[in-house]
Amino acid sequence: MGFFITFEGGEGSGKSTQARILAQRLRAAGREVIVTREPGGTPLAERVRERLLAEAPKLSPEEQAVLFAAARADHVEQVIAPAIERGEWVVCDRFADSTHVYQGAAGANMALVEALRSVAVGECEPHLTFVMDCPVDVGRARVAARTGQDDPFDRDGDAVQQARRDGFIALAEREPWRCILVDASQSRDAQSEAIWNGVQDRLVRPPMARAD
Ligand code: TYD
């Protein structure tokens, strides 16, 4: 069995960059690695992504949650679960915690969000989740420095972005066995080191220690 690692966090928190760096380091260490993202990761899910991001301002948080979950179910079934079964490592840029936090912060019915999670994710829960945390203004400045990539969620105001940040921190506190909170305002290299050490501590060293 392989491992499933997710990156979560607010806008401009550097998830995608760190997901790529982690994948490179794992490959250099001889692992088979798939890097993927949500919403997306399969042809169907990429189409849902395109429509969803275009229509998001017109949709209720529950409608958004259903669409994110539909894309996720396909992604889990077609890509993530089979790769883990083959013994590969899957590094995913956003996953079900994003629905909990984003649609949750927008007021979605949380019983629905939880039910959708169990339908879409099933047994395929991440083994490890890096929660990339930085102040809202730091993330906003990074998004502004990118070109042509912003989506309707990037444009939400500070109060919404702060509620998401609080939601991600609460998640890391609620599930410390799975989550590691990373200070995403430090240098890129310092973040990568923290992430690499987290992988060693949580996923690589424990089985070796048991074998001694
Ligand atoms: P993405 O393009 O990956 O943006 P980012 O670079 O910020 O990760 O994701 C698209 C947007 O969709 C992003 O603003 C977060 C939002 N989102 C949700 O609201 N719920 C979800 O379940 C997921 C996966 C993403």
XYZ file of C-alpha atoms and ligand atoms in Angstrom:
237
model
C 0.000 0.000 0.000
C 1.170 3.497 -0.813
C 0.570 6.761 0.997
C -1.880 9.565 0.379
C -0.697 13.085 1.266
C -2.857 16.191 0.856
C -2.045 19.900 0.925
C -4.672 22.291 2.215
C -4.813 25.996 2.938
C -6.170 29.355 1.880
C -5.558 31.372 -1.260
C -1.880 32.040 -1.989
C -0.656 29.723 0.754
C 1.865 28.039 -1.575
C 0.288 24.564 -1.571
C 0.889 23.811 -5.220
C 4.573 24.759 -5.099
C 5.158 22.700 -1.981
C 3.255 19.720 -3.407
C 5.587 19.784 -6.426
C 8.718 20.103 -4.294
C 7.650 17.206 -2.062
C 6.949 15.029 -5.107
C 10.440 15.780 -6.500
C 12.070 14.845 -3.207
C 10.075 11.626 -2.925
C 11.009 10.678 -6.496
C 14.673 11.424 -5.763
C 14.308 9.025 -2.827
C 13.136 6.336 -5.250
C 9.353 6.440 -4.722
C 6.698 6.282 -7.418
C 4.698 9.497 -7.044
C 1.547 10.931 -8.604
C 0.843 14.649 -8.192
C -2.769 15.629 -8.670
C -5.213 18.368 -7.701
C -8.797 19.148 -6.776
C -11.136 20.057 -8.170
C -9.824 17.994 -11.089
C -7.509 15.057 -11.646
C -9.653 13.137 -14.163
C -11.222 14.247 -17.475
C -14.700 14.318 -15.896
C -13.526 16.117 -12.757
C -11.623 18.704 -14.842
C -14.839 19.451 -16.716
C -16.751 19.796 -13.456
C -13.958 22.131 -12.277
C -14.286 24.350 -15.307
C -18.062 24.713 -14.943
C -17.968 24.973 -11.164
C -15.391 27.765 -11.068
C -17.261 29.634 -13.804
C -20.635 29.340 -12.046
C -19.561 29.433 -8.375
C -20.936 32.910 -7.546
C -24.406 31.774 -8.667
C -24.412 28.531 -6.677
C -25.398 27.948 -3.055
C -22.678 26.470 -0.823
C -24.611 23.176 -0.846
C -24.689 23.101 -4.658
C -20.965 23.804 -4.704
C -20.349 21.019 -2.166
C -22.280 18.503 -4.278
C -20.270 19.379 -7.397
C -16.910 19.294 -5.607
C -17.907 15.909 -4.150
C -18.983 14.525 -7.540
C -15.609 15.488 -9.015
C -13.871 14.011 -5.953
C -15.696 10.674 -6.175
C -14.461 10.209 -9.747
C -10.932 11.302 -8.816
C -10.766 8.878 -5.866
C -12.152 5.976 -7.864
C -10.171 6.513 -11.072
C -6.851 7.836 -9.821
C -6.162 8.017 -6.086
C -7.365 4.652 -4.753
C -5.820 2.600 -7.606
C -2.437 4.363 -7.209
C -2.367 3.724 -3.464
C -3.339 0.129 -4.118
C -0.333 -0.168 -6.474
C 1.968 1.068 -3.694
C 2.505 4.553 -5.114
C 2.526 7.857 -3.260
C -0.248 10.297 -4.122
C 0.306 14.009 -3.440
C -2.909 15.983 -3.873
C -3.309 19.769 -3.977
C -6.584 20.222 -2.008
C -9.028 17.479 -1.055
C -12.157 16.994 1.086
C -10.961 19.361 3.846
C -11.311 22.211 1.337
C -15.045 21.488 1.051
C -15.376 21.362 4.826
C -13.607 24.698 5.242
C -14.636 26.683 2.121
C -18.253 25.620 1.813
C -18.473 25.381 5.619
C -17.306 28.999 5.969
C -19.950 29.958 3.386
C -22.661 28.431 5.616
C -23.216 25.021 3.991
C -25.234 22.444 5.883
C -22.456 20.485 7.587
C -24.445 17.247 7.837
C -24.623 17.303 4.037
C -20.905 18.109 3.760
C -20.034 15.162 6.022
C -22.366 12.790 4.153
C -20.801 13.834 0.834
C -17.345 13.263 2.277
C -18.149 9.708 3.228
C -19.681 9.008 -0.195
C -16.825 10.549 -2.211
C -13.865 9.605 -0.013
C -14.968 6.320 1.543
C -11.940 4.575 3.020
C -9.549 6.726 1.008
C -8.770 9.243 3.766
C -5.373 10.979 3.581
C -2.612 9.493 5.707
C -1.105 12.940 6.163
C -2.355 16.487 5.513
C -0.198 19.597 5.425
C -2.227 22.660 6.369
C -0.412 25.649 4.888
C -1.102 28.671 7.067
C -0.334 32.326 6.466
C -1.995 35.675 7.216
C -4.735 36.648 4.766
C -2.822 39.685 3.458
C 0.273 37.570 2.732
C -1.813 35.102 0.694
C -3.614 37.921 -1.088
C -0.323 39.544 -2.119
C 0.885 36.225 -3.565
C -2.328 35.755 -5.563
C -2.024 39.320 -6.885
C 1.534 38.576 -8.068
C 0.286 35.651 -10.224
C -1.031 36.261 -13.692
C -4.323 35.029 -15.093
C -5.053 32.430 -12.437
C -7.573 33.892 -10.062
C -10.960 32.263 -9.454
C -14.124 33.528 -7.712
C -12.912 32.202 -4.340
C -9.718 34.302 -4.601
C -11.866 37.423 -4.855
C -13.755 36.908 -1.567
C -13.240 39.593 1.071
C -10.962 39.505 4.104
C -13.657 38.330 6.549
C -14.363 35.228 4.448
C -10.659 34.525 3.930
C -10.038 34.894 7.671
C -12.920 32.491 8.451
C -11.275 29.948 6.125
C -7.906 30.446 7.807
C -9.546 29.887 11.216
C -11.302 26.800 9.815
C -8.040 25.255 8.608
C -6.296 25.960 11.933
C -9.236 24.370 13.784
C -8.973 21.320 11.511
C -5.260 20.914 12.318
C -6.075 21.150 16.037
C -8.988 18.710 15.789
C -7.059 16.024 13.895
C -3.403 16.334 14.966
C -2.716 12.669 14.183
C -3.330 13.400 10.496
C -2.559 17.101 10.101
C 0.602 19.189 10.346
C 0.220 22.972 10.409
C 3.002 24.606 8.359
C 3.945 28.271 8.710
C 3.509 29.313 5.079
C 4.857 32.815 5.672
C 8.402 31.507 6.168
C 10.798 30.989 3.249
C 9.999 28.417 0.592
C 12.995 26.312 1.680
C 12.029 26.425 5.356
C 8.523 25.232 4.415
C 9.947 22.374 2.316
C 12.173 21.270 5.175
C 9.247 21.266 7.633
C 7.205 19.221 5.149
C 9.994 16.743 4.429
C 10.614 16.260 8.164
C 6.877 15.746 8.665
C 6.825 12.996 6.042
C 9.843 11.306 7.625
C 8.377 11.518 11.131
C 4.851 10.433 10.316
C 5.181 8.035 7.394
C 8.747 6.891 6.797
C 10.404 6.438 10.176
C 7.587 4.745 12.101
C 7.545 1.520 10.023
C 11.354 1.373 10.133
C 11.293 1.768 13.907
C 8.830 -1.109 14.140
C 11.100 -3.314 12.047
C 14.126 -2.782 14.367
P -7.518 25.926 -7.167
O -7.573 26.425 -8.553
O -6.728 24.715 -6.922
O -7.066 27.200 -6.356
P -5.853 27.354 -5.387
O -4.704 27.745 -6.268
O -6.302 28.419 -4.455
O -5.671 26.016 -4.718
O -8.959 25.631 -6.558
C -10.067 26.264 -7.004
C -10.863 26.927 -5.912
O -11.867 26.046 -5.430
C -10.076 27.406 -4.714
O -10.335 28.781 -4.567
C -10.682 26.681 -3.546
C -12.005 26.196 -4.036
N -12.432 24.889 -3.483
C -13.572 24.824 -2.697
O -14.208 25.850 -2.418
N -13.985 23.598 -2.231
C -13.334 22.453 -2.530
O -13.733 21.345 -2.097
C -12.152 22.528 -3.347
C -11.384 21.288 -3.697
C -11.730 23.775 -3.810
